[in-house]
Amino acid sequence: VPGDSVWHFAYDRHRTEGGQGVLEWKGAYGKDFEGGFEIRMDDAGDAEFRYEFSYKGPEMWVREIGLEFELPLGFDKLNWDRHAEYSFYPEGHIGRPVGEAVAHPAVAQTIPAGDRPYGLDDHPLGSNDFRSAKRNIYLAELTNKKAQGIEVVSDGTQSVRATLGTHEIQLKVLDYYGGMSWTYHTGYHYGPGRLVKTGEVLKGTVRLRFLIGK
C-alpha cells in the first residue's frame, strides 16, 4: 500500500453462519483504500480470509495484490504443490512443482559456491528456495519442527511468497503476482506490473487450514 498505509479501524460485526464464526472488520488504509475483511472459521481449523477494498487514489502500477500473514520464526519450513509451467525441472530447481524448503539450509555457505545448488544459497530473508515465489499453488504449508502451522488451500490461481523478518516470518498469499521489478535495457523482465485504476475494487479470498502437528 503506497503512502499512508496505516489501518484506520471503523467498526466490526460478528455472527455465526453455517457452522462458522464470522467476523467483519471495516475501515481504511490511509485515504485511498476503503473496505475491510471478513474472517470465517469453524471448529475443525478451516478458515477463510476475505478482503475487499475500493481504491480512491490516482492510477498506479502494482506488483502484488493479496494478503500477508505473519508467523513466529519457528515456522520456517515451506512445502508446496503447484501447477508448474513445464513438465520437467532439474532436481532442486526453485520452480519445481512439488518441494520443501527451509529458511536457513544446513549447508556450508562458502564463496565461491562450488557444488552448492542455487536454491540453497542463504540470505537474511531466507534461502533462495524458501523466499522465491511459488506461482499457481494448490497447497502451500509453513510449519515448525512439530509439524504445526498453516496450510494454504487454493485452486492453482494464487501464488505464495515467504520471507524471513527480524521477529517473524511473512507469508504473502497473492491473487496477483507480477514478478520482480528489475529491468533489462529493453524493458521490464516480468512486465511493468498491473495497473490499478481509480474506483477499482480489489478483492479475494484466502483459504487456510490450521495444522495441529504431531
PDB file of C-alpha atoms in Angstrom:
ATOM      1  CA  VAL A   1       0.000   0.000   0.000  1.00  0.00           C
ATOM      2  CA  PRO A   2       1.691   3.267  -1.069  1.00  0.00           C
ATOM      3  CA  GLY A   3       1.712   6.438   1.001  1.00  0.00           C
ATOM      4  CA  ASP A   4      -0.278   6.267   4.231  1.00  0.00           C
ATOM      5  CA  SER A   5      -0.564   2.522   4.902  1.00  0.00           C
ATOM      6  CA  VAL A   6      -1.874   2.831   8.473  1.00  0.00           C
ATOM      7  CA  TRP A   7      -5.036   0.813   9.141  1.00  0.00           C
ATOM      8  CA  HIS A   8      -7.870   3.060  10.352  1.00  0.00           C
ATOM      9  CA  PHE A   9     -10.458   0.862  12.055  1.00  0.00           C
ATOM     10  CA  ALA A  10     -14.114   1.908  11.677  1.00  0.00           C
ATOM     11  CA  TYR A  11     -16.270  -0.866  13.165  1.00  0.00           C
ATOM     12  CA  ASP A  12     -16.734  -4.624  13.457  1.00  0.00           C
ATOM     13  CA  ARG A  13     -19.594  -7.120  13.308  1.00  0.00           C
ATOM     14  CA  HIS A  14     -19.763 -10.785  14.247  1.00  0.00           C
ATOM     15  CA  ARG A  15     -22.206 -13.641  13.801  1.00  0.00           C
ATOM     16  CA  THR A  16     -22.446 -17.416  13.315  1.00  0.00           C
ATOM     17  CA  GLU A  17     -23.430 -18.809   9.951  1.00  0.00           C
ATOM     18  CA  GLY A  18     -23.415 -22.348   8.574  1.00  0.00           C
ATOM     19  CA  GLY A  19     -21.388 -23.731  11.481  1.00  0.00           C
ATOM     20  CA  GLN A  20     -18.782 -20.987  11.183  1.00  0.00           C
ATOM     21  CA  GLY A  21     -17.916 -17.995  13.301  1.00  0.00           C
ATOM     22  CA  VAL A  22     -17.863 -14.872  11.112  1.00  0.00           C
ATOM     23  CA  LEU A  23     -16.023 -11.662  11.990  1.00  0.00           C
ATOM     24  CA  GLU A  24     -16.118  -8.499   9.871  1.00  0.00           C
ATOM     25  CA  TRP A  25     -13.652  -5.625  10.179  1.00  0.00           C
ATOM     26  CA  LYS A  26     -14.362  -2.409   8.284  1.00  0.00           C
ATOM     27  CA  GLY A  27     -12.041   0.538   7.840  1.00  0.00           C
ATOM     28  CA  ALA A  28      -9.483   2.086   5.517  1.00  0.00           C
ATOM     29  CA  TYR A  29      -5.786   2.141   4.714  1.00  0.00           C
ATOM     30  CA  GLY A  30      -4.994   5.825   4.576  1.00  0.00           C
ATOM     31  CA  LYS A  31      -7.313   7.810   2.316  1.00  0.00           C
ATOM     32  CA  ASP A  32      -7.046   5.628  -0.780  1.00  0.00           C
ATOM     33  CA  PHE A  33      -8.215   2.128   0.222  1.00  0.00           C
ATOM     34  CA  GLU A  34     -11.635   1.767   1.867  1.00  0.00           C
ATOM     35  CA  GLY A  35     -13.248  -1.564   2.696  1.00  0.00           C
ATOM     36  CA  GLY A  36     -12.439  -4.382   5.048  1.00  0.00           C
ATOM     37  CA  PHE A  37     -12.029  -8.030   5.870  1.00  0.00           C
ATOM     38  CA  GLU A  38     -14.345 -10.946   6.586  1.00  0.00           C
ATOM     39  CA  ILE A  39     -12.898 -13.885   8.533  1.00  0.00           C
ATOM     40  CA  ARG A  40     -14.747 -17.209   8.680  1.00  0.00           C
ATOM     41  CA  MET A  41     -13.603 -20.115  10.857  1.00  0.00           C
ATOM     42  CA  ASP A  42     -15.026 -23.428  12.047  1.00  0.00           C
ATOM     43  CA  ASP A  43     -14.067 -25.774  14.887  1.00  0.00           C
ATOM     44  CA  ALA A  44     -12.131 -28.091  12.536  1.00  0.00           C
ATOM     45  CA  GLY A  45      -9.417 -25.494  11.887  1.00  0.00           C
ATOM     46  CA  ASP A  46     -10.596 -24.366   8.442  1.00  0.00           C
ATOM     47  CA  ALA A  47     -10.682 -20.631   7.821  1.00  0.00           C
ATOM     48  CA  GLU A  48     -11.380 -18.125   5.062  1.00  0.00           C
ATOM     49  CA  PHE A  49      -9.955 -14.609   4.971  1.00  0.00           C
ATOM     50  CA  ARG A  50     -11.816 -12.400   2.511  1.00  0.00           C
ATOM     51  CA  TYR A  51     -10.759  -8.879   1.603  1.00  0.00           C
ATOM     52  CA  GLU A  52     -12.489  -6.212  -0.456  1.00  0.00           C
ATOM     53  CA  PHE A  53     -11.241  -2.643  -0.877  1.00  0.00           C
ATOM     54  CA  SER A  54     -12.229   0.218  -3.141  1.00  0.00           C
ATOM     55  CA  TYR A  55      -9.284   2.255  -4.424  1.00  0.00           C
ATOM     56  CA  LYS A  56      -9.820   6.027  -4.496  1.00  0.00           C
ATOM     57  CA  GLY A  57      -6.332   7.264  -5.374  1.00  0.00           C
ATOM     58  CA  PRO A  58      -4.701   8.010  -8.744  1.00  0.00           C
ATOM     59  CA  GLU A  59      -3.872   5.180 -11.151  1.00  0.00           C
ATOM     60  CA  MET A  60      -0.823   3.203 -10.095  1.00  0.00           C
ATOM     61  CA  TRP A  61       1.167   0.130 -11.136  1.00  0.00           C
ATOM     62  CA  VAL A  62       1.488  -2.675  -8.572  1.00  0.00           C
ATOM     63  CA  ARG A  63       3.418  -5.942  -8.491  1.00  0.00           C
ATOM     64  CA  GLU A  64       1.450  -7.825  -5.825  1.00  0.00           C
ATOM     65  CA  ILE A  65      -2.204  -7.974  -4.720  1.00  0.00           C
ATOM     66  CA  GLY A  66      -3.273 -10.180  -1.829  1.00  0.00           C
ATOM     67  CA  LEU A  67      -2.911 -10.737   1.904  1.00  0.00           C
ATOM     68  CA  GLU A  68       0.157 -11.052   4.124  1.00  0.00           C
ATOM     69  CA  PHE A  69       0.214 -13.250   7.227  1.00  0.00           C
ATOM     70  CA  GLU A  70       2.828 -13.264   9.988  1.00  0.00           C
ATOM     71  CA  LEU A  71       4.002 -16.379  11.841  1.00  0.00           C
ATOM     72  CA  PRO A  72       6.611 -16.906  14.589  1.00  0.00           C
ATOM     73  CA  LEU A  73      10.186 -17.510  13.456  1.00  0.00           C
ATOM     74  CA  GLY A  74       9.975 -21.217  14.289  1.00  0.00           C
ATOM     75  CA  PHE A  75       7.607 -21.816  11.352  1.00  0.00           C
ATOM     76  CA  ASP A  76      10.483 -21.913   8.897  1.00  0.00           C
ATOM     77  CA  LYS A  77       9.708 -24.903   6.647  1.00  0.00           C
ATOM     78  CA  LEU A  78       7.811 -24.322   3.412  1.00  0.00           C
ATOM     79  CA  ASN A  79       6.134 -27.121   1.455  1.00  0.00           C
ATOM     80  CA  TRP A  80       4.194 -26.601  -1.750  1.00  0.00           C
ATOM     81  CA  ASP A  81       2.327 -28.273  -4.587  1.00  0.00           C
ATOM     82  CA  ARG A  82       1.687 -26.092  -7.610  1.00  0.00           C
ATOM     83  CA  HIS A  83       0.651 -26.089 -11.255  1.00  0.00           C
ATOM     84  CA  ALA A  84       4.003 -25.850 -12.999  1.00  0.00           C
ATOM     85  CA  GLU A  85       4.680 -24.250 -16.368  1.00  0.00           C
ATOM     86  CA  TYR A  86       6.842 -27.126 -17.636  1.00  0.00           C
ATOM     87  CA  SER A  87       6.788 -30.913 -17.448  1.00  0.00           C
ATOM     88  CA  PHE A  88      10.387 -31.273 -16.228  1.00  0.00           C
ATOM     89  CA  TYR A  89      12.591 -29.414 -13.747  1.00  0.00           C
ATOM     90  CA  PRO A  90      16.103 -30.330 -12.571  1.00  0.00           C
ATOM     91  CA  GLU A  91      16.278 -31.726  -9.056  1.00  0.00           C
ATOM     92  CA  GLY A  92      16.244 -28.916  -6.502  1.00  0.00           C
ATOM     93  CA  HIS A  93      15.121 -26.251  -9.009  1.00  0.00           C
ATOM     94  CA  ILE A  94      13.284 -23.434  -7.190  1.00  0.00           C
ATOM     95  CA  GLY A  95      10.461 -23.670  -9.735  1.00  0.00           C
ATOM     96  CA  ARG A  96       9.745 -27.378  -9.282  1.00  0.00           C
ATOM     97  CA  PRO A  97       6.050 -28.271  -8.921  1.00  0.00           C
ATOM     98  CA  VAL A  98       6.370 -30.045  -5.544  1.00  0.00           C
ATOM     99  CA  GLY A  99       9.008 -29.267  -2.964  1.00  0.00           C
ATOM    100  CA  GLU A 100      10.201 -28.451   0.521  1.00  0.00           C
ATOM    101  CA  ALA A 101      12.486 -25.607   1.572  1.00  0.00           C
ATOM    102  CA  VAL A 102      13.769 -24.221   4.869  1.00  0.00           C
ATOM    103  CA  ALA A 103      14.611 -20.632   5.694  1.00  0.00           C
ATOM    104  CA  HIS A 104      18.251 -21.411   6.534  1.00  0.00           C
ATOM    105  CA  PRO A 105      19.545 -24.662   4.994  1.00  0.00           C
ATOM    106  CA  ALA A 106      22.165 -26.626   6.920  1.00  0.00           C
ATOM    107  CA  VAL A 107      24.838 -26.438   4.217  1.00  0.00           C
ATOM    108  CA  ALA A 108      28.118 -24.558   4.149  1.00  0.00           C
ATOM    109  CA  GLN A 109      27.800 -21.075   2.638  1.00  0.00           C
ATOM    110  CA  THR A 110      31.230 -20.994   1.028  1.00  0.00           C
ATOM    111  CA  ILE A 111      32.358 -18.464  -1.563  1.00  0.00           C
ATOM    112  CA  PRO A 112      32.574 -19.447  -4.345  1.00  0.00           C
ATOM    113  CA  ALA A 113      29.554 -21.738  -4.010  1.00  0.00           C
ATOM    114  CA  GLY A 114      31.186 -24.767  -5.597  1.00  0.00           C
ATOM    115  CA  ASP A 115      28.658 -27.610  -5.903  1.00  0.00           C
ATOM    116  CA  ARG A 116      26.028 -25.951  -3.691  1.00  0.00           C
ATOM    117  CA  PRO A 117      22.719 -25.615  -5.595  1.00  0.00           C
ATOM    118  CA  TYR A 118      21.450 -22.113  -6.285  1.00  0.00           C
ATOM    119  CA  GLY A 119      18.324 -22.751  -4.211  1.00  0.00           C
ATOM    120  CA  LEU A 120      20.423 -23.363  -1.084  1.00  0.00           C
ATOM    121  CA  ASP A 121      22.195 -20.001  -1.245  1.00  0.00           C
ATOM    122  CA  ASP A 122      21.278 -18.367   2.062  1.00  0.00           C
ATOM    123  CA  HIS A 123      20.149 -14.792   2.693  1.00  0.00           C
ATOM    124  CA  PRO A 124      18.839 -12.741   5.669  1.00  0.00           C
ATOM    125  CA  LEU A 125      15.356 -13.006   4.123  1.00  0.00           C
ATOM    126  CA  GLY A 126      15.683 -16.770   3.728  1.00  0.00           C
ATOM    127  CA  SER A 127      17.324 -19.090   1.240  1.00  0.00           C
ATOM    128  CA  ASN A 128      16.620 -18.679  -2.467  1.00  0.00           C
ATOM    129  CA  ASP A 129      14.425 -21.777  -2.409  1.00  0.00           C
ATOM    130  CA  PHE A 130      12.461 -20.573   0.629  1.00  0.00           C
ATOM    131  CA  ARG A 131      11.847 -16.952  -0.399  1.00  0.00           C
ATOM    132  CA  SER A 132      11.238 -17.419  -4.113  1.00  0.00           C
ATOM    133  CA  ALA A 133       7.635 -17.011  -5.259  1.00  0.00           C
ATOM    134  CA  LYS A 134       5.719 -20.243  -5.783  1.00  0.00           C
ATOM    135  CA  ARG A 135       3.204 -19.495  -8.508  1.00  0.00           C
ATOM    136  CA  ASN A 136      -0.145 -21.169  -9.166  1.00  0.00           C
ATOM    137  CA  ILE A 137      -0.357 -23.213  -6.000  1.00  0.00           C
ATOM    138  CA  TYR A 138      -2.764 -25.932  -4.959  1.00  0.00           C
ATOM    139  CA  LEU A 139      -1.257 -26.259  -1.465  1.00  0.00           C
ATOM    140  CA  ALA A 140       1.412 -24.398   0.493  1.00  0.00           C
ATOM    141  CA  GLU A 141       2.399 -25.059   4.110  1.00  0.00           C
ATOM    142  CA  LEU A 142       4.504 -23.217   6.653  1.00  0.00           C
ATOM    143  CA  THR A 143       5.295 -25.472   9.615  1.00  0.00           C
ATOM    144  CA  ASN A 144       7.598 -25.773  12.618  1.00  0.00           C
ATOM    145  CA  LYS A 145       9.551 -28.789  13.882  1.00  0.00           C
ATOM    146  CA  LYS A 146       6.364 -30.225  15.438  1.00  0.00           C
ATOM    147  CA  ALA A 147       4.535 -30.029  12.070  1.00  0.00           C
ATOM    148  CA  GLN A 148       2.289 -27.302  13.469  1.00  0.00           C
ATOM    149  CA  GLY A 149       1.419 -24.420  11.193  1.00  0.00           C
ATOM    150  CA  ILE A 150      -0.867 -23.282   8.397  1.00  0.00           C
ATOM    151  CA  GLU A 151      -1.771 -24.726   5.034  1.00  0.00           C
ATOM    152  CA  VAL A 152      -2.973 -22.519   2.192  1.00  0.00           C
ATOM    153  CA  VAL A 153      -5.529 -24.304   0.020  1.00  0.00           C
ATOM    154  CA  SER A 154      -6.016 -22.867  -3.461  1.00  0.00           C
ATOM    155  CA  ASP A 155      -7.124 -23.747  -6.983  1.00  0.00           C
ATOM    156  CA  GLY A 156      -3.913 -23.132  -8.915  1.00  0.00           C
ATOM    157  CA  THR A 157      -4.526 -19.420  -9.467  1.00  0.00           C
ATOM    158  CA  GLN A 158      -2.843 -17.905  -6.387  1.00  0.00           C
ATOM    159  CA  SER A 159       0.858 -17.544  -5.599  1.00  0.00           C
ATOM    160  CA  VAL A 160       2.734 -17.503  -2.297  1.00  0.00           C
ATOM    161  CA  ARG A 161       5.956 -15.815  -1.238  1.00  0.00           C
ATOM    162  CA  ALA A 162       7.599 -16.348   2.167  1.00  0.00           C
ATOM    163  CA  THR A 163      10.276 -14.084   3.656  1.00  0.00           C
ATOM    164  CA  LEU A 164      12.138 -14.125   6.946  1.00  0.00           C
ATOM    165  CA  GLY A 165      11.855 -10.953   9.020  1.00  0.00           C
ATOM    166  CA  THR A 166      13.571  -9.851  12.216  1.00  0.00           C
ATOM    167  CA  HIS A 167      10.852 -11.128  14.544  1.00  0.00           C
ATOM    168  CA  GLU A 168       8.513 -13.067  12.255  1.00  0.00           C
ATOM    169  CA  ILE A 169       8.081 -14.961   9.030  1.00  0.00           C
ATOM    170  CA  GLN A 170       5.849 -13.285   6.482  1.00  0.00           C
ATOM    171  CA  LEU A 171       3.731 -15.303   4.080  1.00  0.00           C
ATOM    172  CA  LYS A 172       2.071 -13.452   1.238  1.00  0.00           C
ATOM    173  CA  VAL A 173      -0.852 -15.168  -0.485  1.00  0.00           C
ATOM    174  CA  LEU A 174      -1.305 -13.324  -3.757  1.00  0.00           C
ATOM    175  CA  ASP A 175      -4.180 -13.091  -6.209  1.00  0.00           C
ATOM    176  CA  TYR A 176      -1.812 -11.206  -8.498  1.00  0.00           C
ATOM    177  CA  TYR A 177       1.970 -11.565  -8.634  1.00  0.00           C
ATOM    178  CA  GLY A 178       3.897  -9.571 -11.210  1.00  0.00           C
ATOM    179  CA  GLY A 179       7.422 -10.803 -10.607  1.00  0.00           C
ATOM    180  CA  MET A 180      10.484  -8.710  -9.899  1.00  0.00           C
ATOM    181  CA  SER A 181      10.776  -5.051 -10.864  1.00  0.00           C
ATOM    182  CA  TRP A 182      14.302  -5.008 -12.276  1.00  0.00           C
ATOM    183  CA  THR A 183      14.686  -4.338 -15.994  1.00  0.00           C
ATOM    184  CA  TYR A 184      16.841  -5.078 -18.980  1.00  0.00           C
ATOM    185  CA  HIS A 185      17.733  -2.247 -21.350  1.00  0.00           C
ATOM    186  CA  THR A 186      14.710  -3.246 -23.435  1.00  0.00           C
ATOM    187  CA  GLY A 187      12.176  -3.017 -20.593  1.00  0.00           C
ATOM    188  CA  TYR A 188      10.805  -4.916 -17.624  1.00  0.00           C
ATOM    189  CA  HIS A 189      11.878  -8.528 -17.255  1.00  0.00           C
ATOM    190  CA  TYR A 190       8.425  -9.562 -15.964  1.00  0.00           C
ATOM    191  CA  GLY A 191       6.420  -6.664 -17.381  1.00  0.00           C
ATOM    192  CA  PRO A 192       5.542  -3.387 -15.633  1.00  0.00           C
ATOM    193  CA  GLY A 193       3.004  -4.985 -13.289  1.00  0.00           C
ATOM    194  CA  ARG A 194      -0.755  -4.444 -13.045  1.00  0.00           C
ATOM    195  CA  LEU A 195      -2.469  -1.088 -13.397  1.00  0.00           C
ATOM    196  CA  VAL A 196      -4.928  -0.322 -10.588  1.00  0.00           C
ATOM    197  CA  LYS A 197      -7.436   2.281 -11.721  1.00  0.00           C
ATOM    198  CA  THR A 198      -9.250   4.883  -9.664  1.00  0.00           C
ATOM    199  CA  GLY A 199     -12.522   3.442  -8.371  1.00  0.00           C
ATOM    200  CA  GLU A 200     -11.463  -0.166  -8.914  1.00  0.00           C
ATOM    201  CA  VAL A 201     -12.447  -2.760  -6.306  1.00  0.00           C
ATOM    202  CA  LEU A 202      -9.738  -5.217  -5.248  1.00  0.00           C
ATOM    203  CA  LYS A 203     -10.968  -8.400  -3.590  1.00  0.00           C
ATOM    204  CA  GLY A 204     -10.050 -12.007  -2.975  1.00  0.00           C
ATOM    205  CA  THR A 205     -10.308 -14.978  -0.634  1.00  0.00           C
ATOM    206  CA  VAL A 206      -7.520 -16.873   1.121  1.00  0.00           C
ATOM    207  CA  ARG A 207      -8.406 -20.335   2.430  1.00  0.00           C
ATOM    208  CA  LEU A 208      -6.330 -21.675   5.311  1.00  0.00           C
ATOM    209  CA  ARG A 209      -6.207 -24.882   7.291  1.00  0.00           C
ATOM    210  CA  PHE A 210      -4.593 -24.805  10.723  1.00  0.00           C
ATOM    211  CA  LEU A 211      -2.291 -27.784  11.327  1.00  0.00           C
ATOM    212  CA  ILE A 212      -2.089 -29.123  14.898  1.00  0.00           C
ATOM    213  CA  GLY A 213       1.033 -31.191  14.260  1.00  0.00           C
ATOM    214  CA  LYS A 214       2.158 -34.498  15.706  1.00  0.00           C
TER     215      LYS A 214
END
